[in-house]
Coordinates of C-alpha atoms in Angstrom, one line a residue:
M1 CA 49.5 22.8 45.3
D2 CA 51.1 22.5 48.8
T3 CA 53.6 25.1 47.9
W4 CA 50.9 27.4 46.7
L5 CA 48.9 27.0 50.0
R6 CA 51.9 27.8 52.1
R7 CA 52.7 30.8 50.0
T8 CA 49.1 32.0 50.1
L9 CA 48.9 31.7 53.9
L10 CA 52.1 33.6 54.4
Y11 CA 50.8 36.3 52.1
I12 CA 47.4 36.6 53.9
V13 CA 49.1 36.9 57.3
A14 CA 51.6 39.5 56.1
L15 CA 48.8 41.5 54.3
G16 CA 46.7 41.5 57.5
G17 CA 49.6 42.7 59.6
I18 CA 50.5 45.5 57.1
I19 CA 46.8 46.7 57.0
L20 CA 46.7 46.8 60.8
G21 CA 50.0 48.6 60.9
Y22 CA 48.7 51.3 58.5
A23 CA 45.4 51.5 60.4
F24 CA 47.3 52.3 63.6
A25 CA 49.5 54.8 61.8
Y26 CA 46.5 56.5 60.1
D27 CA 44.6 56.6 63.4
Y28 CA 47.6 58.3 65.1
G29 CA 48.1 60.7 62.2
M30 CA 44.5 61.9 62.1
A31 CA 44.6 62.6 65.8
T32 CA 48.1 64.2 65.9
F33 CA 48.5 66.0 62.6
E34 CA 44.9 66.6 61.4
N35 CA 43.6 67.2 65.0
D36 CA 40.6 65.0 64.1
P37 CA 40.5 62.0 66.4
Q38 CA 38.2 59.1 65.2
P39 CA 37.3 55.6 66.1
F40 CA 39.9 53.0 65.2
L41 CA 37.4 51.0 63.1
R42 CA 37.0 54.0 60.8
S43 CA 40.8 54.3 60.3
L44 CA 40.9 50.6 59.5
R45 CA 38.1 51.1 56.9
V46 CA 40.0 53.9 55.3
V47 CA 43.1 51.7 54.9
V48 CA 41.1 48.9 53.4
E49 CA 39.4 51.3 51.0
T50 CA 42.8 52.7 50.0
F51 CA 44.3 49.3 49.4
T52 CA 41.4 48.1 47.3
T53 CA 41.0 51.5 45.5
T54 CA 37.3 51.6 46.4
G55 CA 37.6 55.2 47.7
Y56 CA 38.4 57.3 50.7
G57 CA 36.5 60.5 49.9
S58 CA 35.0 60.9 53.4
D59 CA 38.4 61.8 54.9
A60 CA 39.9 63.7 52.0
P61 CA 41.5 66.2 51.6
W62 CA 44.2 66.1 54.2
S63 CA 45.7 69.4 55.3
T64 CA 49.1 68.2 56.6
T65 CA 52.1 67.1 54.6
E66 CA 52.6 64.1 57.0
M67 CA 49.1 62.7 56.2
R68 CA 49.4 63.3 52.5
L69 CA 52.7 61.3 52.4
L70 CA 51.2 58.5 54.5
V71 CA 48.2 58.2 52.1
I72 CA 50.6 58.2 49.1
V73 CA 52.7 55.3 50.7
M74 CA 49.4 53.5 51.4
D75 CA 48.3 53.8 47.8
I76 CA 51.5 52.4 46.5
T77 CA 51.6 49.6 49.0
G78 CA 48.0 48.7 48.3
V79 CA 48.7 48.4 44.5
V80 CA 51.8 46.3 45.0
L81 CA 50.3 44.0 47.6
I82 CA 46.9 43.5 46.0
F83 CA 47.1 43.8 42.3
L84 CA 50.6 42.7 41.6
A85 CA 50.1 39.6 43.8
L86 CA 47.0 38.4 41.8
P87 CA 49.0 36.9 38.9
V88 CA 51.3 35.1 41.3
L89 CA 48.8 33.8 43.7
L90 CA 45.2 33.7 42.4
F91 CA 45.8 33.1 38.7
P92 CA 47.6 29.8 39.3
L93 CA 44.7 28.7 41.5
F94 CA 42.2 29.4 38.8
E95 CA 44.3 27.7 36.2
E96 CA 44.7 24.6 38.4
A97 CA 41.0 24.6 39.1
M98 CA 40.2 24.7 35.4
T99 CA 42.8 22.0 34.5
T100 CA 42.0 18.2 34.7
T101 CA 44.8 16.6 36.8
A102 CA 45.7 13.0 36.6
P103 CA 45.5 11.1 39.9
N104 CA 48.6 10.0 41.6
T105 CA 47.3 6.6 42.6
V106 CA 44.6 4.0 41.6
E107 CA 41.5 5.3 43.3
N108 CA 39.4 2.1 43.3
G109 CA 39.8 -1.6 43.9
L110 CA 41.3 -2.4 40.5
S111 CA 42.5 -6.0 40.1
D112 CA 43.4 -8.4 37.3
H113 CA 44.4 -5.4 35.2
V114 CA 47.4 -4.6 33.0
V115 CA 49.9 -2.0 34.2
I116 CA 51.4 -0.1 31.2
C117 CA 54.6 1.7 32.2
Q118 CA 54.7 4.8 30.0
F119 CA 52.5 5.4 27.0
S120 CA 53.8 5.0 23.5
P121 CA 52.0 4.8 20.0
R122 CA 51.8 1.0 20.4
G123 CA 50.1 1.6 23.7
E124 CA 47.1 3.0 21.9
T125 CA 46.7 -0.3 20.0
L126 CA 47.2 -2.3 23.2
V127 CA 44.6 -0.3 25.1
T128 CA 42.1 -0.9 22.2
E129 CA 42.7 -4.6 22.4
L130 CA 42.3 -4.6 26.2
D131 CA 39.1 -2.6 25.9
T132 CA 37.8 -5.1 23.3
W133 CA 38.2 -7.9 25.9
N134 CA 37.0 -5.8 28.9
V135 CA 40.4 -6.0 30.5
D136 CA 41.2 -3.1 32.8
Y137 CA 44.4 -1.2 32.6
V138 CA 46.3 1.7 34.2
I139 CA 49.0 3.7 32.5
V140 CA 51.9 4.8 34.8
E141 CA 53.3 8.0 33.3
P142 CA 56.2 9.8 35.0
D143 CA 55.7 13.1 33.1
R144 CA 53.0 15.2 34.7
N145 CA 52.0 17.1 31.6
R146 CA 51.9 13.9 29.6
A147 CA 49.8 12.2 32.3
N148 CA 47.4 15.1 32.4
N149 CA 47.0 15.1 28.7
L150 CA 46.3 11.4 28.6
Y151 CA 43.8 11.8 31.5
E152 CA 42.0 14.5 29.6
D153 CA 41.9 12.2 26.5
G154 CA 40.0 9.6 28.5
Y155 CA 42.8 7.2 29.3
Y156 CA 43.0 5.6 32.8
V157 CA 46.4 7.0 33.9
I158 CA 48.2 7.9 37.1
H159 CA 51.2 10.2 37.5
A160 CA 53.9 8.1 39.1
D161 CA 57.4 6.9 38.6
P162 CA 57.3 3.3 37.1
Q163 CA 60.9 2.7 38.2
S164 CA 60.0 3.1 41.8
V165 CA 58.4 0.6 44.2
D166 CA 56.1 3.3 45.4
G167 CA 54.9 4.1 41.9
L168 CA 54.1 0.5 41.0
E169 CA 52.4 -0.1 44.3
R170 CA 50.2 2.9 43.6
A171 CA 49.2 1.1 40.4
H172 CA 48.2 -1.9 42.5
L173 CA 50.8 -4.1 40.7
S174 CA 50.3 -6.9 43.2
S175 CA 46.8 -7.5 42.1
A176 CA 47.5 -7.0 38.3
R177 CA 47.6 -9.8 35.7
A178 CA 50.7 -8.2 33.9
V179 CA 53.0 -5.3 33.7
V180 CA 54.2 -3.9 30.3
A181 CA 57.5 -2.0 30.2
D182 CA 57.4 0.2 27.2
A183 CA 60.1 2.9 27.5
S184 CA 63.7 2.8 26.5
D185 CA 65.7 -0.4 26.8
Q186 CA 67.5 0.8 29.9
V187 CA 64.4 2.1 31.6
N188 CA 62.5 -1.1 30.7
T189 CA 65.0 -3.3 32.5
S190 CA 64.7 -1.0 35.6
I191 CA 60.9 -1.3 35.5
I192 CA 61.1 -5.1 35.3
L193 CA 63.6 -5.2 38.3
T194 CA 61.3 -3.0 40.3
A195 CA 58.2 -5.1 39.4
R196 CA 60.0 -8.2 40.6
E197 CA 60.7 -6.4 43.9
V198 CA 57.1 -5.5 44.3
D199 CA 55.7 -8.9 43.3
E200 CA 57.6 -11.9 42.0
S201 CA 54.6 -13.6 40.5
V202 CA 53.2 -10.9 38.2
Q203 CA 53.7 -11.5 34.5
T204 CA 56.3 -9.1 33.1
V205 CA 56.5 -8.1 29.4
S206 CA 59.2 -5.9 28.0
V207 CA 59.6 -4.3 24.6
V208 CA 63.2 -4.2 23.3
K209 CA 64.3 -1.8 20.6
E210 CA 67.7 -3.3 20.1
P211 CA 67.5 -7.1 19.7
D212 CA 71.0 -7.7 21.0
R213 CA 69.9 -6.3 24.3
A214 CA 67.1 -8.8 24.8
K215 CA 69.2 -11.0 27.0
Y216 CA 69.5 -8.2 29.5
H217 CA 65.8 -8.0 29.7
D218 CA 65.7 -11.7 30.4
L219 CA 68.3 -11.4 33.1
A220 CA 66.2 -8.6 34.7
G221 CA 63.4 -11.1 35.0
A222 CA 61.1 -10.4 32.1
D223 CA 58.8 -13.3 31.3
A224 CA 58.4 -12.2 27.6
V225 CA 60.7 -9.9 25.6
L226 CA 59.2 -8.6 22.4
S227 CA 61.1 -7.3 19.4
P228 CA 58.4 -5.8 17.1
R229 CA 60.8 -4.7 14.3
G230 CA 61.7 -8.2 13.4
L231 CA 58.0 -9.2 13.0
L232 CA 57.4 -6.1 11.0
G233 CA 60.2 -7.0 8.6
E234 CA 58.9 -10.5 8.2
S235 CA 55.4 -9.2 7.6
L236 CA 56.6 -6.8 4.9
A237 CA 58.7 -9.5 3.3
S238 CA 55.7 -11.9 3.2
K239 CA 54.0 -9.5 0.7
V240 CA 56.8 -10.3 -1.8
T241 CA 57.6 -13.9 -1.3
T242 CA 55.6 -16.4 -3.3
G243 CA 54.8 -18.8 -0.5
V244 CA 51.5 -18.5 1.4
S245 CA 52.2 -16.7 4.7
T246 CA 49.5 -17.4 7.2
T247 CA 49.0 -14.7 9.8
L248 CA 48.1 -17.3 12.4
G249 CA 51.4 -19.2 12.3
D250 CA 51.4 -21.9 15.0
S251 CA 49.7 -19.8 17.6
I252 CA 46.3 -21.5 17.2
E253 CA 45.3 -24.6 15.3
I254 CA 41.9 -24.2 13.7
G255 CA 42.0 -27.6 12.1
E256 CA 44.3 -29.9 10.2
D257 CA 45.2 -28.4 6.9
F258 CA 43.1 -25.3 7.4
D259 CA 44.5 -21.8 7.8
I260 CA 43.7 -18.1 7.6
A261 CA 46.0 -16.0 5.5
E262 CA 46.5 -12.4 4.2
L263 CA 47.1 -12.4 0.5
P264 CA 47.9 -9.1 -1.2
I265 CA 46.9 -8.7 -4.9
H266 CA 49.9 -7.7 -6.9
R267 CA 50.0 -5.2 -9.7
G268 CA 49.8 -7.2 -12.9
S269 CA 47.5 -9.9 -11.4
D270 CA 44.5 -10.9 -13.5
L271 CA 42.4 -10.1 -10.5
V272 CA 43.2 -6.3 -10.8
G273 CA 40.2 -4.5 -12.2
T274 CA 37.7 -7.1 -11.4
T275 CA 35.1 -7.1 -8.7
L276 CA 35.0 -9.6 -5.9
A277 CA 31.8 -11.1 -7.4
D278 CA 33.3 -11.4 -10.9
S279 CA 36.8 -12.5 -9.8
G280 CA 35.9 -16.2 -9.5
I281 CA 37.9 -16.6 -6.3
R282 CA 35.3 -18.7 -4.5
E283 CA 34.4 -20.8 -7.6
Q284 CA 38.0 -21.5 -8.7
T285 CA 39.7 -22.0 -5.3
G286 CA 36.9 -22.7 -2.7
V287 CA 38.4 -20.2 -0.2
N288 CA 36.2 -18.1 2.0
V289 CA 36.9 -14.4 1.8
I290 CA 36.5 -13.1 5.3
G291 CA 37.4 -9.5 4.6
A292 CA 39.7 -7.2 2.6
W293 CA 41.8 -4.1 3.0
F294 CA 41.2 -1.5 0.4
R295 CA 44.0 1.1 0.6
G296 CA 44.5 0.3 4.3
Q297 CA 40.9 0.3 5.3
F298 CA 39.6 -3.1 6.4
V299 CA 36.1 -4.1 5.3
S300 CA 34.3 -7.2 6.6
P301 CA 32.3 -8.5 4.9
P302 CA 33.6 -6.9 1.7
D303 CA 31.1 -5.6 -0.9
P304 CA 30.8 -8.1 -3.8
D305 CA 30.9 -5.1 -6.2
A306 CA 34.1 -3.7 -4.7
E307 CA 36.8 -3.4 -7.3
L308 CA 40.1 -5.2 -6.7
D309 CA 43.4 -3.3 -7.3
G310 CA 47.1 -3.5 -6.6
S311 CA 46.6 -2.2 -3.0
T312 CA 43.9 -4.8 -2.1
V313 CA 44.8 -7.4 0.5
L314 CA 42.4 -10.3 1.0
L315 CA 41.8 -12.0 4.3
V316 CA 40.8 -15.6 3.5
S317 CA 40.4 -19.0 5.0
G318 CA 40.8 -22.4 3.5
T319 CA 43.0 -25.4 3.1
E320 CA 46.7 -25.2 2.2
S321 CA 46.0 -26.2 -1.4
Q322 CA 43.1 -23.7 -1.8
L323 CA 45.3 -20.9 -0.4
E324 CA 48.1 -21.9 -2.8
Q325 CA 45.7 -21.7 -5.7
L326 CA 44.5 -18.2 -4.7
K327 CA 48.1 -17.1 -4.2
Q328 CA 48.9 -17.9 -7.8
M329 CA 45.8 -15.8 -8.8
T330 CA 47.0 -12.8 -6.8
L331 CA 50.5 -12.8 -8.4
S332 CA 51.4 -11.0 -11.6
S333 CA 50.8 -13.1 -14.7
V334 CA 54.1 -11.8 -16.1
R335 CA 56.1 -12.1 -12.9
G336 CA 59.5 -13.5 -13.3
F337 CA 62.3 -13.1 -10.8
R338 CA 65.1 -11.1 -12.3
R339 CA 68.1 -9.3 -10.7
G340 CA 67.1 -6.2 -9.0
E341 CA 63.4 -6.9 -9.3
T342 CA 62.9 -6.1 -5.6
V343 CA 64.6 -3.0 -4.1
I344 CA 64.8 -2.7 -0.3
I345 CA 65.4 0.8 0.9
G346 CA 66.8 0.9 4.4
A347 CA 69.2 -1.5 6.0
G348 CA 68.2 -1.2 9.7
E349 CA 66.8 -4.0 11.7
V350 CA 63.6 -4.1 9.7
G351 CA 65.5 -3.9 6.4
Q352 CA 67.9 -6.7 7.5
T353 CA 64.9 -8.9 8.4
I354 CA 63.4 -8.3 5.0
T355 CA 66.7 -9.1 3.2
S356 CA 67.1 -12.3 5.1
A357 CA 63.5 -13.4 4.3
L358 CA 63.9 -12.7 0.6
T359 CA 67.3 -14.4 0.5
N360 CA 65.8 -17.5 2.1
A361 CA 62.9 -17.4 -0.4
G362 CA 65.3 -17.1 -3.4
V363 CA 63.9 -13.6 -4.4
P364 CA 66.6 -11.5 -6.0
H365 CA 66.9 -8.0 -4.5
T366 CA 69.0 -4.9 -4.2
V367 CA 69.5 -3.0 -0.9
L368 CA 69.9 0.8 -0.8
D369 CA 71.0 2.6 2.4
Q370 CA 72.7 5.9 3.1
T371 CA 75.4 4.1 5.1
D372 CA 77.9 1.7 3.6
A373 CA 77.6 -1.6 5.5
P374 CA 77.6 -5.3 4.9
G375 CA 74.6 -6.3 2.7
V376 CA 74.2 -2.8 1.3
D377 CA 74.5 -2.8 -2.5
V378 CA 74.0 0.8 -3.2
V379 CA 74.9 3.7 -0.9
G380 CA 72.5 6.7 -1.5
D381 CA 69.7 8.9 -0.3
A382 CA 66.3 7.3 -0.3
T383 CA 64.7 10.7 -1.4
D384 CA 67.2 11.4 -4.3
P385 CA 65.7 10.5 -7.7
E386 CA 69.1 9.8 -9.3
E387 CA 70.3 7.5 -6.5
L388 CA 67.0 5.7 -6.5
R389 CA 67.3 5.2 -10.3
H390 CA 70.8 3.9 -9.8
A391 CA 69.5 1.3 -7.3
G392 CA 67.1 0.1 -10.1
V393 CA 63.9 1.6 -8.9
G394 CA 63.0 2.6 -12.4
T395 CA 62.8 -1.0 -13.6
A396 CA 61.9 -2.7 -10.3
R397 CA 58.8 -4.8 -9.8
T398 CA 58.6 -4.1 -6.1
V399 CA 60.1 -1.6 -3.7
I400 CA 60.0 -2.1 0.0
L401 CA 60.6 1.1 2.1
A402 CA 62.0 0.2 5.5
L403 CA 62.9 3.7 6.7
S404 CA 62.6 4.8 10.3
S405 CA 61.4 8.3 9.3
D406 CA 57.7 8.5 8.2
T407 CA 58.4 11.8 6.5
D408 CA 61.3 10.3 4.4
T409 CA 59.0 7.4 3.6
E410 CA 56.2 9.6 2.4
F411 CA 58.6 11.7 0.2
A412 CA 60.4 8.6 -1.1
T413 CA 57.0 7.1 -2.1
L414 CA 56.2 10.2 -4.2
V415 CA 59.6 10.0 -5.9
I416 CA 59.4 6.3 -6.6
R417 CA 55.9 6.5 -8.0
D418 CA 57.1 9.3 -10.3
L419 CA 60.1 7.2 -11.5
N420 CA 58.1 4.0 -12.0
P421 CA 54.3 4.4 -12.1
D422 CA 53.8 0.6 -12.3
V423 CA 56.0 -0.5 -9.4
E424 CA 54.6 -2.1 -6.2
I425 CA 55.5 0.0 -3.2
I426 CA 55.4 -1.7 0.2
A427 CA 56.1 0.7 3.1
R428 CA 56.8 0.6 6.8
A429 CA 55.2 3.3 8.9
E430 CA 56.5 4.2 12.3
E431 CA 53.2 5.8 13.5
S432 CA 49.8 4.4 12.5
E433 CA 48.5 8.0 12.0
N434 CA 50.7 8.4 9.0
V435 CA 49.5 5.2 7.2
Q436 CA 46.8 7.0 5.2
K437 CA 49.3 9.7 4.1
M438 CA 51.5 7.0 2.6
Y439 CA 48.6 5.5 0.7
R440 CA 47.8 8.9 -0.7
A441 CA 51.4 9.3 -1.7
G442 CA 51.1 6.2 -3.8
A443 CA 52.0 3.2 -1.6
D444 CA 50.3 -0.1 -2.3
Y445 CA 50.7 -1.7 1.2
V446 CA 51.6 0.0 4.4
L447 CA 52.2 -1.6 7.8
A448 CA 52.7 0.5 11.0
L449 CA 55.3 -0.6 13.6
S450 CA 53.1 0.8 16.4
T451 CA 50.2 -1.4 15.3
V452 CA 52.3 -4.5 15.1
S453 CA 53.9 -3.8 18.4
G454 CA 50.6 -3.2 20.2
R455 CA 49.1 -6.4 18.9
M456 CA 52.2 -8.4 19.8
L457 CA 51.8 -7.1 23.4
A458 CA 48.0 -7.9 23.4
S459 CA 48.6 -11.4 22.0
T460 CA 51.2 -12.0 24.8
I461 CA 49.1 -10.7 27.6
L462 CA 45.7 -12.2 26.5
E463 CA 47.1 -15.5 25.5
D464 CA 44.6 -17.3 27.7
E465 CA 41.8 -15.7 25.6
D466 CA 43.2 -17.3 22.4
V467 CA 43.6 -13.9 20.7
I468 CA 45.5 -14.0 17.5
S469 CA 46.6 -10.5 16.5
M470 CA 47.1 -9.9 12.9
D471 CA 49.2 -7.3 11.1
Q472 CA 46.4 -4.7 11.1
Q473 CA 42.9 -4.2 12.5
V474 CA 41.8 -7.9 12.6
E475 CA 41.6 -10.5 15.3
V476 CA 40.9 -14.2 15.1
I477 CA 39.6 -15.6 18.3
R478 CA 38.1 -18.7 19.8
V479 CA 34.9 -18.2 21.8
A480 CA 32.1 -20.3 23.4
A481 CA 28.9 -20.6 21.5
N482 CA 26.8 -19.2 24.4
G483 CA 23.8 -17.4 23.0
L484 CA 24.2 -19.1 19.6
G485 CA 23.4 -22.6 20.8
N486 CA 20.7 -24.5 18.8
T487 CA 20.7 -22.0 16.0
T488 CA 21.9 -22.5 12.4
I489 CA 24.7 -20.4 10.8
G490 CA 22.0 -18.8 8.6
E491 CA 19.7 -18.0 11.5
A492 CA 22.6 -16.5 13.6
D493 CA 23.4 -14.1 10.8
V494 CA 26.7 -13.3 12.6
R495 CA 28.3 -11.5 9.7
S496 CA 25.6 -8.9 9.1
R497 CA 24.9 -8.4 12.8
T498 CA 28.5 -8.0 14.0
G499 CA 30.8 -7.8 11.0
C500 CA 32.6 -10.9 12.2
T501 CA 32.9 -14.1 10.2
V502 CA 32.5 -17.6 11.7
V503 CA 35.5 -19.4 10.3
A504 CA 35.1 -22.8 12.0
I505 CA 33.3 -24.7 14.7
E506 CA 35.0 -26.9 17.3
R507 CA 32.9 -29.8 18.4
N508 CA 33.9 -32.8 20.6
G509 CA 37.6 -32.5 19.5
A510 CA 36.7 -32.2 15.8
V511 CA 36.8 -29.1 13.7
I512 CA 34.1 -28.2 11.2
T513 CA 35.2 -25.9 8.4
E514 CA 32.6 -26.5 5.8
L515 CA 30.0 -24.1 7.2
S516 CA 26.8 -24.0 5.1
P517 CA 23.9 -21.8 6.3
D518 CA 22.0 -24.9 7.6
V519 CA 24.8 -26.1 9.9
T520 CA 23.5 -26.0 13.5
I521 CA 25.5 -24.6 16.3
E522 CA 25.3 -26.6 19.5
P523 CA 25.5 -25.0 23.0
T524 CA 28.8 -26.8 23.8
D525 CA 30.5 -25.7 20.6
K526 CA 33.4 -23.3 20.4
L527 CA 33.5 -20.9 17.5
V528 CA 36.5 -19.5 15.7
I529 CA 35.6 -16.0 14.5
A530 CA 37.5 -13.3 12.6
G531 CA 36.7 -9.6 12.7
T532 CA 37.9 -6.1 13.6
D533 CA 38.3 -4.9 17.1
D534 CA 34.8 -3.2 16.9
G535 CA 33.4 -6.3 15.3
V536 CA 34.6 -8.5 18.1
T537 CA 33.2 -6.0 20.7
R538 CA 29.8 -6.2 18.9
F539 CA 30.0 -10.0 18.9
N540 CA 30.6 -10.1 22.6
S541 CA 27.8 -7.7 23.2
V542 CA 25.3 -9.4 21.0
F543 CA 26.1 -13.0 21.8
G544 CA 27.7 -12.7 25.2

């Protein structure tokens, strides 16, 4: 904009000088050649009319060659200076006036916020999590067009260089609760070093793409270094192994011998084809079904008449023995581990993590990759039917797609489903926007790297809030009873009002997990609730 202003000022000065010059020339010509002296102001008017093509009939025609040539030159000069200059000078001005431009600095007294250095697909999940907890953020984006697009999309973004002290200072880093470095591995270390130069005390979180480079992020001063691909591999492998895999891990203790877990229903399970009401899950195991994913869409509470199939994943709470009982119900009644039963396609970091997890669980498997490397059993193309058949896909019980290209994963899913209509297909998605396409292609369970990454970041930054981020759209959080004090579980009606489920009540150091409708919530209690991002937002809004 500064360049445009300088250019425009020079143009206006030059145009004014040229008009005055022609006015003097015209005034002299009329007196000398046409023998028709006239006031200078009239000569100036004629020049302006000529330049703007608004007319000069009052002085035409001219009888001398000299004046005719002068008027011709004025005509050409006016067209060049006025009309050809419009696209160069005025059009950019109009375009800039119509375009929303991202600011270059934080424009208010922002504090206790999260500084996100560059925006990635996982950043969208992180922003959603922060919005759920009313935590402010600012995205520092070095690319101007990208910053403007994000600004137009409603994100709080500034256009600045996150690798510079000035850029982070303009993001008010010194008053922030954390900074997230989410670019390339090399850029992330530079951001962390710069953040330490601005403020030694701010929490720094860095995302590493290559695990063997994590130590350099530590050396740069990162408080937390996250490797999302490893967690993604473990999550995908947990859908195959027979042990109960709780999504909470050791991050939060709800109570002794009481957990929350995701349990996928496998093809061949006796639960397939039944409704939730007719399944007998509650009667036979005693678990509480908090919600369920139906082809990637989470529903809480689930409809009792919803039909269960091979793509359904249950979110349940209960004791370890209860969860083990339900796990057995979700497995195929004819499942028997045989060689090649599970085929892993892709031997990158995610694939290697899956392979290690299945090996530790004693699950036989075959690994296919297009590159011959240690641990690869079959070298071949994941989208070639013959090479997939050679890897054992035609007789496999489960296929795990750990490819980095979503397009290849979608195509491979179609080929695998054609080769083996009954196989379970578990897929990794790079971008969350492609999850539904993979389900349409025939996948039974899809997990997006961007979603896992974003929730890892949120869980790290919001650890003081006791946020437990699950694989997909669900959070398990601990909150104060607040507006629910002195009401019963039935009277509170949390589930129908917010979509969240009260999993447990913490009271005086004890944990109550048997929650009948007549259990009274005391004002000093803490509640453990599970729900989607939107559900948690509604809970905070309704109950404070």
